[in-house]
Coordinates of C-alpha atoms in Angstrom, one line a residue:
M287 CA -0.3 -0.2 0.6
L288 CA 1.2 3.1 -0.8
V289 CA 0.3 6.5 0.3
C290 CA 0.4 10.1 -0.3
G291 CA -1.0 13.4 0.6
N292 CA 0.3 17.2 0.4
G293 CA 0.2 19.5 3.5
G294 CA -1.4 18.8 6.1
S295 CA -2.4 15.6 4.5
A296 CA 1.0 14.6 4.4
S297 CA 1.3 14.5 8.0
D298 CA -2.3 12.5 7.9
A299 CA -0.7 10.1 5.3
A300 CA 2.1 9.5 7.4
H301 CA 0.3 9.0 10.8
F302 CA -1.9 6.4 8.6
A303 CA 0.5 4.2 6.9
T304 CA 2.5 4.2 10.3
E305 CA -0.7 2.6 12.3
L306 CA -0.8 0.2 9.7
V307 CA 2.4 -1.6 10.0
V308 CA 2.7 -1.2 13.7
R309 CA -0.5 -1.1 15.6
F310 CA -3.7 0.3 15.4
A311 CA -6.4 -1.2 17.6
K312 CA -5.0 -4.2 18.8
E313 CA -2.4 -6.7 18.2
R314 CA -1.9 -8.1 14.3
R315 CA 0.1 -8.8 11.6
A316 CA 1.9 -5.8 10.3
Y317 CA 0.4 -4.9 7.1
P318 CA 2.6 -3.5 4.3
A319 CA 2.3 0.3 4.1
I320 CA 4.6 2.8 3.2
C321 CA 4.2 6.6 3.1
L322 CA 5.5 9.0 -0.1
T323 CA 6.0 11.9 1.8
S324 CA 8.3 11.0 4.6
D325 CA 11.8 10.8 2.6
G326 CA 12.4 14.6 2.2
G327 CA 15.8 13.8 0.1
L328 CA 13.4 11.8 -2.4
L329 CA 10.8 14.6 -2.4
T330 CA 13.3 17.4 -3.0
A331 CA 15.3 15.6 -5.5
A332 CA 12.5 14.7 -7.6
G333 CA 10.9 18.1 -7.3
N334 CA 13.8 19.8 -8.8
D335 CA 14.4 17.3 -11.3
Y336 CA 10.8 16.4 -12.3
G337 CA 8.8 19.7 -10.8
F338 CA 6.5 19.2 -7.6
D339 CA 3.7 18.3 -9.5
E340 CA 5.9 14.9 -10.2
I341 CA 7.3 13.7 -6.8
F342 CA 4.3 11.2 -6.0
A343 CA 4.2 9.6 -10.1
R344 CA 7.6 9.1 -10.0
Q345 CA 8.1 7.1 -6.6
V346 CA 4.7 5.0 -7.6
A347 CA 6.4 4.8 -10.7
A348 CA 9.5 3.1 -8.7
F349 CA 7.6 1.8 -6.1
G350 CA 4.4 0.9 -6.8
L351 CA 3.8 -2.9 -8.1
K352 CA 0.7 -4.8 -9.5
G353 CA -2.2 -5.3 -7.2
D354 CA -1.2 -2.5 -5.1
L355 CA -3.5 -0.1 -3.5
L356 CA -2.7 4.0 -3.9
I357 CA -4.6 5.7 -1.6
V358 CA -4.2 9.6 -2.0
L359 CA -5.4 11.5 1.3
N360 CA -6.4 15.2 0.0
D361 CA -8.7 18.2 0.0
F362 CA -10.6 19.4 -3.0
R363 CA -7.9 22.2 -3.5
Q364 CA -5.3 19.6 -4.1
I365 CA -7.1 17.4 -6.4
E366 CA -5.5 17.8 -9.8
K367 CA -1.8 18.1 -8.4
M368 CA -2.8 14.4 -6.3
S369 CA -4.3 13.0 -9.2
A370 CA -1.0 12.7 -11.3
A371 CA 0.3 10.4 -8.8
D372 CA -3.2 8.4 -9.5
C373 CA -2.8 8.5 -13.1
K374 CA 0.9 6.9 -12.7
K375 CA -0.4 4.4 -10.3
R376 CA -3.3 3.1 -12.9
N377 CA -1.0 3.5 -15.8
R378 CA 1.9 1.1 -13.9
A379 CA -0.7 -1.5 -12.8
S380 CA -2.0 -2.0 -16.7

């Protein structure tokens, strides 16, 4: 599972992925989840080289596998920027 978000949603994405890997309400197996907003170096390098509209799409291309789930946390004002990551994920899974 890949999780991402912009602004305040980036913190929500990190928290959500952490709860899946560690523990939420009860002891259970760890679920495979990674937050795409947590690596500052990767975010700034991708933003510098490809533009900040592509920072999540580039990571989805690198880490996403067929059958993976991409969760995009956003508010209505950010939907255009976040849809680039969603589109990249759909194209890679085909």
